[in-house]
Coordinates of C-alpha atoms and ligand atoms in Angstrom, one line a residue:
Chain A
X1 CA 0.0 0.0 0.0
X2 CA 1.2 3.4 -0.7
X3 CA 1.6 6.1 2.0
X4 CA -1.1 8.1 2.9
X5 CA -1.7 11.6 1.7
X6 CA -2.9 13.8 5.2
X7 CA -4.0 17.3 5.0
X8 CA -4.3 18.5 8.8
X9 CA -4.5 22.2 10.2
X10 CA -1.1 22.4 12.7
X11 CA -1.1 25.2 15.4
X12 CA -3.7 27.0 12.4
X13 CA -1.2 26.5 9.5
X14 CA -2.4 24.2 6.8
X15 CA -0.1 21.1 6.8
X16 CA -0.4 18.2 4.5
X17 CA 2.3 15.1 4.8
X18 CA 2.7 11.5 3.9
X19 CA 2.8 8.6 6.1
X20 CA 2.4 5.1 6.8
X21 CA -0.2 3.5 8.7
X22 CA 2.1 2.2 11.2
X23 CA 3.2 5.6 12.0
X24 CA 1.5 7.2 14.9
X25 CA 1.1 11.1 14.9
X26 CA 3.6 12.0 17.5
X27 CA 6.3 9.7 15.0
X28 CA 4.9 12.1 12.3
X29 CA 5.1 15.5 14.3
X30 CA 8.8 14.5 15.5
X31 CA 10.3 12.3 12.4
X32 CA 8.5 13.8 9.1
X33 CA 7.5 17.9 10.2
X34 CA 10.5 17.8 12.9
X35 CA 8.1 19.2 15.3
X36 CA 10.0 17.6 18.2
X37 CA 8.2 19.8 21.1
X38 CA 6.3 16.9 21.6
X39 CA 8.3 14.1 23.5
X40 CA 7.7 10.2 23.4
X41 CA 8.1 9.0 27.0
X42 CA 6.1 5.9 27.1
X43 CA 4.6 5.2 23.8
X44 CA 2.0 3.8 26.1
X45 CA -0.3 6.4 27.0
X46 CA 0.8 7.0 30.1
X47 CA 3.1 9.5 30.8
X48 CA 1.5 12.5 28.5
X49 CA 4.6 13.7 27.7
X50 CA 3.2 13.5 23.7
X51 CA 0.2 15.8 24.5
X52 CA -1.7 17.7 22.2
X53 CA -5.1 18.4 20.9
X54 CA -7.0 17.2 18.0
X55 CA -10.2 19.5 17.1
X56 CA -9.6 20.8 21.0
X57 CA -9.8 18.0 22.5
X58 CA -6.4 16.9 24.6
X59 CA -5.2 13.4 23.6
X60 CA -2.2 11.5 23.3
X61 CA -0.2 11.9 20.0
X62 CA 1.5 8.3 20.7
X63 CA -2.2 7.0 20.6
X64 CA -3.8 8.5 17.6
X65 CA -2.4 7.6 13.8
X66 CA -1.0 10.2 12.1
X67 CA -3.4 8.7 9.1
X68 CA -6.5 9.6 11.7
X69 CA -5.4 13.3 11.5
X70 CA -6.4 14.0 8.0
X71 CA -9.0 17.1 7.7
X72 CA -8.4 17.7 11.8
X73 CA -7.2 20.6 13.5
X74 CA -4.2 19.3 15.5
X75 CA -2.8 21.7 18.5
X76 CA 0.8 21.5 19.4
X77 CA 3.3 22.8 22.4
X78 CA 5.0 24.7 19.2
X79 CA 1.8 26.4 18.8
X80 CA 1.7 27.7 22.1
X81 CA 3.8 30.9 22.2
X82 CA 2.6 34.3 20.1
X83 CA 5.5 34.5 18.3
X84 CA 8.9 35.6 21.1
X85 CA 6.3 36.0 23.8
X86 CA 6.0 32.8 25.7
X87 CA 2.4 32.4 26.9
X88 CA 1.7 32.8 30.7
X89 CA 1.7 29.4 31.4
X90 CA 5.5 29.2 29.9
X91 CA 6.8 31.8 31.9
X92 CA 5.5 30.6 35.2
X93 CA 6.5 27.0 34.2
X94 CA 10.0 29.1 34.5
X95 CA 9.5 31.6 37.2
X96 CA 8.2 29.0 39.8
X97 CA 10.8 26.3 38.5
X98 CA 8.3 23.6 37.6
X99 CA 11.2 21.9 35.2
X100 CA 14.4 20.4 35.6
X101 CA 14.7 17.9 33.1
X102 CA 11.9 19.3 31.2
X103 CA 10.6 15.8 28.7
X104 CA 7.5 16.3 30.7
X105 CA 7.1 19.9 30.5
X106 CA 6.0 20.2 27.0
X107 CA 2.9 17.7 27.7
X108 CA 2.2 19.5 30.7
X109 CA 1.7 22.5 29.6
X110 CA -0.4 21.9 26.3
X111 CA -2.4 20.0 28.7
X112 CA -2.9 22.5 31.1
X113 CA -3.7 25.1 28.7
X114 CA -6.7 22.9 27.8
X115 CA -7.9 22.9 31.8
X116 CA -7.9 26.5 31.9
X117 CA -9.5 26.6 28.2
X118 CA -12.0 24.6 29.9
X119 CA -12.4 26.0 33.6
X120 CA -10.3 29.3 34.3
X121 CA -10.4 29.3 37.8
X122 CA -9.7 25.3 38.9
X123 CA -9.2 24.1 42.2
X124 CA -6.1 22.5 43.3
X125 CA -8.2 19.3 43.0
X126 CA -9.3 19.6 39.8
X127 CA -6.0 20.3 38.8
X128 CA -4.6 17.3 39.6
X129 CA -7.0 15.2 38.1
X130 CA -7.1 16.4 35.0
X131 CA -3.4 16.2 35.0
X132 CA -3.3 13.1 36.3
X133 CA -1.9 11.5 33.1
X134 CA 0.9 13.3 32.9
X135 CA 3.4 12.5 34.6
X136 CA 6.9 14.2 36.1
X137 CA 10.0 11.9 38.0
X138 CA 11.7 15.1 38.9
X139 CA 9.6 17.9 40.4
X140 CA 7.3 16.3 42.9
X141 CA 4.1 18.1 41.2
X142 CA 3.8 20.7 43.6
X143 CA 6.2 23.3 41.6
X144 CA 3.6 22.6 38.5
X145 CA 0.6 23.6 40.5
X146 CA 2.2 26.4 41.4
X147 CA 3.2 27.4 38.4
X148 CA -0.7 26.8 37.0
X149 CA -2.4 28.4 39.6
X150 CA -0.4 31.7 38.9
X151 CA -0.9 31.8 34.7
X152 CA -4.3 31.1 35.5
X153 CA -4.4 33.9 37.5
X154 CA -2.3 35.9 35.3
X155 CA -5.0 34.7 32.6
X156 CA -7.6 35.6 34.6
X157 CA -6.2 39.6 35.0
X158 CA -5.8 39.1 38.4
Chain B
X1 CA 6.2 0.4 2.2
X2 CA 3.7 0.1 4.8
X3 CA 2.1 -3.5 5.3
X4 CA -1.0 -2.3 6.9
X5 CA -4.4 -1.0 5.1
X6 CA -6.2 1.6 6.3
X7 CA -9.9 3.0 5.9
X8 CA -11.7 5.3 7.0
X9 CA -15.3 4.8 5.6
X10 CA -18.3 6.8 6.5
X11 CA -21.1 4.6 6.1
X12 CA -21.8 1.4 8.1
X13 CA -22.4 -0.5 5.4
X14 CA -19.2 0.5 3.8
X15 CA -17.8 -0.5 7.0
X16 CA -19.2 -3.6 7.1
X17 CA -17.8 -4.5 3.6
X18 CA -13.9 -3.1 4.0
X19 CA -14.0 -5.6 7.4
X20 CA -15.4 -8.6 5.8
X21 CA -12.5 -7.8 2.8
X22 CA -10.2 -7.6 5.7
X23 CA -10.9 -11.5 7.0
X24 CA -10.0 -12.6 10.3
X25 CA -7.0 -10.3 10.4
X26 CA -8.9 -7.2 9.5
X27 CA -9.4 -4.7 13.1
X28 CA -11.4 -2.4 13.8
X29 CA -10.0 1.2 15.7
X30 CA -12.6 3.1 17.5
X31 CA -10.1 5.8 20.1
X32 CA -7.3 3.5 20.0
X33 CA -6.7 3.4 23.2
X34 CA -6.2 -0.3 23.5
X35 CA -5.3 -1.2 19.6
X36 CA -2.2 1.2 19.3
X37 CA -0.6 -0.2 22.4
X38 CA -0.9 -3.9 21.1
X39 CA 0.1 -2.5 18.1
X40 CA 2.8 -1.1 19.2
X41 CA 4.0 -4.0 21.8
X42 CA 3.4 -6.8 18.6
X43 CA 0.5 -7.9 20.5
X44 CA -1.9 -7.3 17.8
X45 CA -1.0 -7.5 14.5
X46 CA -3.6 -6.7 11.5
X47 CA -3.2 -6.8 7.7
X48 CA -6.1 -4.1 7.8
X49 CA -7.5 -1.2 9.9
X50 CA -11.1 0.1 9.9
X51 CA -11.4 3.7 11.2
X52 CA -15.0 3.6 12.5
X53 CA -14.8 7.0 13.8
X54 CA -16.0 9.0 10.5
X55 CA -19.3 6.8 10.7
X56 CA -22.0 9.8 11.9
X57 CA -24.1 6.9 13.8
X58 CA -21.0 6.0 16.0
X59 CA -20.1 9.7 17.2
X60 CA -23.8 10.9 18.1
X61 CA -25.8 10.5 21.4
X62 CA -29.7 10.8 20.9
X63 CA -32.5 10.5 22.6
X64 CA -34.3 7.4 21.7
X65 CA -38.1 5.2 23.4
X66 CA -37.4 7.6 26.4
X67 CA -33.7 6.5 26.9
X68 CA -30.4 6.8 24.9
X69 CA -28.7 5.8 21.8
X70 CA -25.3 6.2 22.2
X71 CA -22.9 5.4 19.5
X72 CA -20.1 2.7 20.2
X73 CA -17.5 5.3 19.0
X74 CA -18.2 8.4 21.2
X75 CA -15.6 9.1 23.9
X76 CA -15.6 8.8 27.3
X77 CA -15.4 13.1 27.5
X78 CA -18.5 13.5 25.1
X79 CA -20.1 11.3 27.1
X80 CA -19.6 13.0 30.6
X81 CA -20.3 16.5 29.0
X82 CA -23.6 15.0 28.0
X83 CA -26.1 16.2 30.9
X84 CA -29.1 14.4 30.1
X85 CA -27.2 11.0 29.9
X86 CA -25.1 11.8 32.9
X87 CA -29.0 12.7 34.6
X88 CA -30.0 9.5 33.8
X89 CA -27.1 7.0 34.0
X90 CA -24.5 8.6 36.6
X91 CA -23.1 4.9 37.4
X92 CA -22.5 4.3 33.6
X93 CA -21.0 7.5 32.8
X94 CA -19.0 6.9 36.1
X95 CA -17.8 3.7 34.7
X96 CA -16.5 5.0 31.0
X97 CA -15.3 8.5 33.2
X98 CA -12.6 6.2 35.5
X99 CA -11.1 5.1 32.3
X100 CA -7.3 6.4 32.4
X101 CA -6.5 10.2 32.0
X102 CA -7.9 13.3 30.6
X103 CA -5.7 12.5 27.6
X104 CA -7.4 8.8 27.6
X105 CA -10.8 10.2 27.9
X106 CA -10.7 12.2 24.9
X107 CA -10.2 8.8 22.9
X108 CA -11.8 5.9 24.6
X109 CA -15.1 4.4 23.7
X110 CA -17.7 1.7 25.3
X111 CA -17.9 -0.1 22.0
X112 CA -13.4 0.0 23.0
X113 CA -13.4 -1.0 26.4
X114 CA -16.2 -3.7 25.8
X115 CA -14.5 -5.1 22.4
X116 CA -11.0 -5.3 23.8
X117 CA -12.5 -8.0 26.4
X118 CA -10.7 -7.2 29.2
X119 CA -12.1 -9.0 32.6
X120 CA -11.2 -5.2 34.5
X121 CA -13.4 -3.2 31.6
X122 CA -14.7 -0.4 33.8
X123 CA -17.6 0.5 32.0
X124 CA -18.8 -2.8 31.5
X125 CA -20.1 -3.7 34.5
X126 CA -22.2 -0.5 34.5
X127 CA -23.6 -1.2 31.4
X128 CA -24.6 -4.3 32.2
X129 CA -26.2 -3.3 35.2
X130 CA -28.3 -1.0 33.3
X131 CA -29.4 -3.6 30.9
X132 CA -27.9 -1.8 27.9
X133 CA -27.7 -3.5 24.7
X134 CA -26.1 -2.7 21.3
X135 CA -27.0 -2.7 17.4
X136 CA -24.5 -4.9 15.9
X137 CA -23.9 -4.5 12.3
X138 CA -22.3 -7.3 10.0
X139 CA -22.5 -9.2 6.6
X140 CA -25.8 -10.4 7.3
X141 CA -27.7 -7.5 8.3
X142 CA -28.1 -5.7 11.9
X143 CA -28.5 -7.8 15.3
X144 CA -29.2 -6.4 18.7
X145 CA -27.3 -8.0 21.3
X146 CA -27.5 -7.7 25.7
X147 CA -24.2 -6.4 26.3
X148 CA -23.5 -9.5 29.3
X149 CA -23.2 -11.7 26.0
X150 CA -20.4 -10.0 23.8
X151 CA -17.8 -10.8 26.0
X152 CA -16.4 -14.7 26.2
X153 CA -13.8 -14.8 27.5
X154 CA -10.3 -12.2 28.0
X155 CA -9.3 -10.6 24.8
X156 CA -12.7 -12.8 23.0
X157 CA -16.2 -11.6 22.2
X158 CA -19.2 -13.1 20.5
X159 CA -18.9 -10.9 17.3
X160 CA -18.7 -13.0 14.0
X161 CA -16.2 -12.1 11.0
X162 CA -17.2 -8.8 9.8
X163 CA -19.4 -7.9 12.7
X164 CA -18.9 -4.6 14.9
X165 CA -21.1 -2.8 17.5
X166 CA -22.4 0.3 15.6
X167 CA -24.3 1.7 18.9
X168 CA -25.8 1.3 22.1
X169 CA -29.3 1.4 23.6
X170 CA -29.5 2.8 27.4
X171 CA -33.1 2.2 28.3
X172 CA -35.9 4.6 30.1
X173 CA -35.7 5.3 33.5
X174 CA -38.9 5.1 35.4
X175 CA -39.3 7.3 38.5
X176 CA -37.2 6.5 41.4
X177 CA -34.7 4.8 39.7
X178 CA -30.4 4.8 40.4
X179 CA -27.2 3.3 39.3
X180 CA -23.7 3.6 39.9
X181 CA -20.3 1.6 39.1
X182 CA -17.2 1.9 41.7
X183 CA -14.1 0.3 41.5
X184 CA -11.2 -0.9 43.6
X185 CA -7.8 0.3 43.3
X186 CA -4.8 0.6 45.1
X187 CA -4.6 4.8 44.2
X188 CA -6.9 6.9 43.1
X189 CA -6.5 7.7 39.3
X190 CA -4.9 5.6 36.3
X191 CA -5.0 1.8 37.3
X192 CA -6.4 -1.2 36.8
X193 CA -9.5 -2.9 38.7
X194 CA -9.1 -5.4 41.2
X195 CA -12.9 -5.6 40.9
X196 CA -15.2 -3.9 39.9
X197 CA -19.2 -3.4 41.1
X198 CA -22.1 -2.2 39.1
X199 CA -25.8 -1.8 40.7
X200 CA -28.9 -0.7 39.0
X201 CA -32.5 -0.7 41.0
X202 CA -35.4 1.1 40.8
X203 CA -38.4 1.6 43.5
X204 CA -41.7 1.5 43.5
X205 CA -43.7 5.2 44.8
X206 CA -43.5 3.2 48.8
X207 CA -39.9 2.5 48.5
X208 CA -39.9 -0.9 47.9
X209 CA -37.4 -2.6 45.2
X210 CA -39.1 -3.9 41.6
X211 CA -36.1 -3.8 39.8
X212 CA -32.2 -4.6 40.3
X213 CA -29.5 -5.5 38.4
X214 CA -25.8 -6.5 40.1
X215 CA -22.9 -6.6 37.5
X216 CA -19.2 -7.1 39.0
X217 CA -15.8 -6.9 36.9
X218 CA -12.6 -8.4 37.4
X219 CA -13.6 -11.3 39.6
X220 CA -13.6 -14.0 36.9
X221 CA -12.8 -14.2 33.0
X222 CA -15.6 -12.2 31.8
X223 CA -17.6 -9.3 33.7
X224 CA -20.4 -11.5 35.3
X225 CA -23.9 -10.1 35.6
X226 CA -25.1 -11.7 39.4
X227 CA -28.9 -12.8 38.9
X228 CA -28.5 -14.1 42.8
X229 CA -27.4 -10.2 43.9
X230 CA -30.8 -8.7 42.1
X231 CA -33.3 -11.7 43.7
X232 CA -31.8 -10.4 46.9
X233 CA -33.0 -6.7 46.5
X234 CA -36.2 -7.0 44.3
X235 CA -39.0 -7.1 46.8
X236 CA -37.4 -5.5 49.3
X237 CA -37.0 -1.9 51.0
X238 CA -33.0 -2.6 50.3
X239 CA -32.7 -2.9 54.0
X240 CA -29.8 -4.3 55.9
X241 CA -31.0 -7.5 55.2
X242 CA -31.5 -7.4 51.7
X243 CA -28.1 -5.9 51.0
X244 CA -25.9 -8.3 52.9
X245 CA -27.8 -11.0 50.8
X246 CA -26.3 -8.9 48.0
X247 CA -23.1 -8.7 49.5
X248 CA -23.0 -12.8 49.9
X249 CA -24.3 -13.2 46.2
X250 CA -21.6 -11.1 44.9
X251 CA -18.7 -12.9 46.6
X252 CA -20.4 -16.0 45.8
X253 CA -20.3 -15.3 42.1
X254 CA -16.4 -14.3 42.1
X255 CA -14.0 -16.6 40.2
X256 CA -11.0 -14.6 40.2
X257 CA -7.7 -14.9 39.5
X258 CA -4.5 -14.8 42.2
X259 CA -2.1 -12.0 40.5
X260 CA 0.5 -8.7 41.9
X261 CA -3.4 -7.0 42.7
X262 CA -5.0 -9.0 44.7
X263 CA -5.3 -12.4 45.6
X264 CA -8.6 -14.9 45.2
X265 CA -9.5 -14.2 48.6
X266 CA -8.8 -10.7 48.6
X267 CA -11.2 -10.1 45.4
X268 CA -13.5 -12.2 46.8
X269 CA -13.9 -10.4 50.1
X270 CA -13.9 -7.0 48.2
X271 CA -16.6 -8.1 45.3
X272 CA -19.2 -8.2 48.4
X273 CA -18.2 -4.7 50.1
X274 CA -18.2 -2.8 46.8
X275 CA -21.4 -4.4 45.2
X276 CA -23.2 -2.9 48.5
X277 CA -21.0 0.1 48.6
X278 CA -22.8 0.3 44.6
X279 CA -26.0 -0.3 45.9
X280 CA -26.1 2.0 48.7
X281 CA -24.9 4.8 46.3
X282 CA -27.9 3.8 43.8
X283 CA -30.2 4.0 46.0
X284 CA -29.2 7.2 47.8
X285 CA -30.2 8.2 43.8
X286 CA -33.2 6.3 43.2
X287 CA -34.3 8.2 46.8
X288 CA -33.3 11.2 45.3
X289 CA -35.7 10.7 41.9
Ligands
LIG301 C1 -3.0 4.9 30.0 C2 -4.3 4.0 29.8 C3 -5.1 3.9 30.9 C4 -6.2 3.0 30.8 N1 -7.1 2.9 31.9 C5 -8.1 2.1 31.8 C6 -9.0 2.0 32.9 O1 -8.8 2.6 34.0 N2 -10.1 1.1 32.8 C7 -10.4 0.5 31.7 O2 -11.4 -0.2 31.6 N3 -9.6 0.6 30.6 C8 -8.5 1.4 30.6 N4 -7.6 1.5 29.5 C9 -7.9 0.7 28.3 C10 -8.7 1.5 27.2 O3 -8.5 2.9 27.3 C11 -10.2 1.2 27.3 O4 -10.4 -0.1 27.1 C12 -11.0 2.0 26.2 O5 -12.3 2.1 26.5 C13 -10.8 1.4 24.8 O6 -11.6 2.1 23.9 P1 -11.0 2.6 22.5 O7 -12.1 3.3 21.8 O8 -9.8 3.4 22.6 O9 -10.7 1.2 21.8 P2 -9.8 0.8 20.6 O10 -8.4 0.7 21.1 O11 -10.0 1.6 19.4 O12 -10.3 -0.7 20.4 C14 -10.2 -1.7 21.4 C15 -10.6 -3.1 20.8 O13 -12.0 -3.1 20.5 C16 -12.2 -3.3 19.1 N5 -13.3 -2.4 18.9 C17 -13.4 -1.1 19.1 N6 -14.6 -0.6 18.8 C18 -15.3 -1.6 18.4 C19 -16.7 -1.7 17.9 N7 -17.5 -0.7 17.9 N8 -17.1 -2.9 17.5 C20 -16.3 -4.0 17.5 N9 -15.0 -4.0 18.0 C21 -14.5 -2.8 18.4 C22 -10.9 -3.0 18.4 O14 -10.8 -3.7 17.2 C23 -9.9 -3.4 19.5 O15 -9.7 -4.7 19.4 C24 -6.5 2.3 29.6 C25 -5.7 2.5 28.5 C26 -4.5 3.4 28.6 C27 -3.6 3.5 27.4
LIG302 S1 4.5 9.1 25.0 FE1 2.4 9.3 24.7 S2 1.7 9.1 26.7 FE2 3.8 8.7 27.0
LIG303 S1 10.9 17.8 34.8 FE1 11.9 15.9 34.4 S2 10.1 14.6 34.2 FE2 9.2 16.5 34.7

């Protein structure tokens, strides 16, 4: 069989690529567009280090074809920044140290972007859950929290 | 050169034909949240994919006879968003809702977690506690099907060659009427069931139980709907009584398996403690109704 022929909308730019059925879209976002943001830590769908969004809904790239992309709207951590300026949640993932080795961070943040899409003023709770799936072996979580309380406050012009 | 086909049709019946093309080693991919990790590990291996997800009967939820259609395709996240379903059915939408993450939630389907035939299926319990059954499409027309009787065994179902589950069928609720599903596991998000526990009942206006269904996960090689657990509410005011009966039927009907998460005994034990934990919670609902 020949490869398939996708046309997707990436971070609002058309994008149209080729690729085999075997390959899943975070292969194609790192290996064919060089979109390496998004990081393969399991391949299982359980660390949501490969986060992003298809049609706005937050998924795992390492669990979704790249051939199931075609005519969706794929979001990706490269999409997350207007231009230079790093988007809130960025800058307090820095300010409040929430990294250190940072594979995690690019998942984390796409997927918290989507909470606060969702719900702009979460409680720690809710927080946690939803980011349940994503997971961190340096930080201890509590730095990340942090550092989504305060862009969602930031967000939220407070 | 890739060795696997893909399709994404967007009619049943053109689904129907690119499986049966397929043969035996033709699969079907609803969120993928099961088929790309066997996939990936080797586990599962097909010459052909079938991308049911593009098929407008498997993505909607409607209203339907006073309950729901809801297609075997829609994801666990659609699901919970959907009030009137969630109204209805909290112990079902429960059940699909503890599947994995946010991430997992935006893929995973019932028609998924009930194909994949996994003894642990969370929302399978629930569903069969509510009676659901599904519309199953295949060479030979449609079928309807209870859902207690697609699964055969782990990692087998009932479906023929060519057959798939295009939707589900959540019945009416009549007044005073509850469910819920709850699980046991060692934390609290992101692992899987030691057993599972699914109760559905309804009341009559004086309190008293007319109908009950008990459906437990985990406990043996299939998810086991418990005739013995309803007998021991039906007819009564789901006292004390009534739901340690349920609690015996429940442990009575375990077969389970001794692994790393919990051994015969243990499962046992906890089958009757969470099938009346379910019960209590349904008909704190049913009260409420
Ligand atoms: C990180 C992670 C956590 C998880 N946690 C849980 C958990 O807590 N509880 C739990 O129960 N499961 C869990 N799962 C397993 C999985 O997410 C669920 O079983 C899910 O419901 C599968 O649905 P899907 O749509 O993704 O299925 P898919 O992967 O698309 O399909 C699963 C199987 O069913 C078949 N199939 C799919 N749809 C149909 C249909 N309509 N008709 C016929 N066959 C069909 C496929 O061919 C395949 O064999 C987890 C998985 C991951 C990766
Ligand atoms: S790489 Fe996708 S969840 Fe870990
Ligand atoms: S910063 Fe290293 S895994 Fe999170």
């Amino acid at each position: 069989m020949a490869k398939h022929h996708v046309a997707t909308t990436i971070n609002g730019d058309p994008v149209e690529y080729l690729c085999d059925t075997e390959q899943t879209l975070l292969d194609v976002l790192r290996d064919n567009l060089q979109l390496t943001g998004s990081k393969e830590g399991c391949a299982s769908g359980d660390c949501g280090a490969c986060s992003v969004t298809i049609d706005g809904r937050l998924v795992c790239a390492c669990l979704v074809l790249g051939v199931e992309a075609d005519g969706c709207e794929v979001g990706t951590i490269e999409g997350i920044a207007e231009g230079d300026s790093l988007h809130p949640l960025q800058q307090h993932f820095l300010q409040d140290a929430a990294l250190q080795c940072g594979i995690c961070t690019p998942g984390f943040i796409v997927a918290a972007k989507s909470l606060l899409e969702r719900n702009p003023n979460p409680t720690e709770t809710e927080m946690r859950y939803w980011l349940a799936g994503n997971l961190c072996r340096c930080t201890g979580y509590d730095k990340i929290i942090t550092a989504v309380t305060n862009a969602a406050s930031e967000l939220r012009g407070e | 050169m890739t060795q696997i086909q893909f399709s994404a049709p967007t009619s049943v019946d053109d689904a129907v034909r690119q499986l049966t093309d397929g043969g035996s080693a033709a699969k079907i991919l609803a969120g993928g949240t099961d088929l790309l990790v066997q996939l990936r590990a080797g586990y599962a291996r097909p010459t052909t994919i079938v991308d049911i997800k593009r098929i407008p009967e498997l993505r909607q939820i409607k209203a339907e006879n006073g309950g729901f259609r809801v297609g075997a395709a829609v994801a666990g996240a659609e699901l919970s968003e959907h009030a009137e379903v969630k109204n209805s059915w909290p112990g079902v939408v429960e059940g699909l809702d503890l599947i994995g993450s946010t991430q997992i939630q935006g893929r995973a389907s019932l028609g998924g977690n009930l194909c994949n035939a996994s003894p642990a299926a969370d929302s399978v319990p629930a569903m069969i506690a509510a009676a659901a059954t599904c519309t199953i499409a295949g060479p030979g027309g449609q079928r309807e099907a209870n859902v207690e009787d697609i699964v055969t065994a782990p990692g087998q179902t009932s479906l023929g060659e060519g057959e798939f589950i295009v939707s589900f069928f959540l019945p009416a609720r009549p007044p005073h009427s509850g469910d819920a599903y709850l699980r046991f596991i060692p934390r609290t998000e992101m692992d899987i069931a030691v057993v599972g526990a699914g109760v559905s009942l309804s009341l009559d206006d004086g309190g008293k139980c007319v109908a009950a269904r008990l459906a437990l996960g985990a406990v043996a090689p299939r998810p086991l709907l418990v005739e013995d657990g309803a007998k021991a509410l039906i007819g009564t005011m789901v006292d004390d009584a009534a739901l340690a009966k349920l609690s015996a039927a429940a442990s009575a009907a375990c077969n389970p398996i001794d692994d790393k998460r919990g051994t015969i005994e243990y499962r046992t034990k906890v089958a009757g403690v969470l099938a009346r934990r379910a019960a209590e919670i349904a008909l704190t609902r049913a009260r409420a109704n």
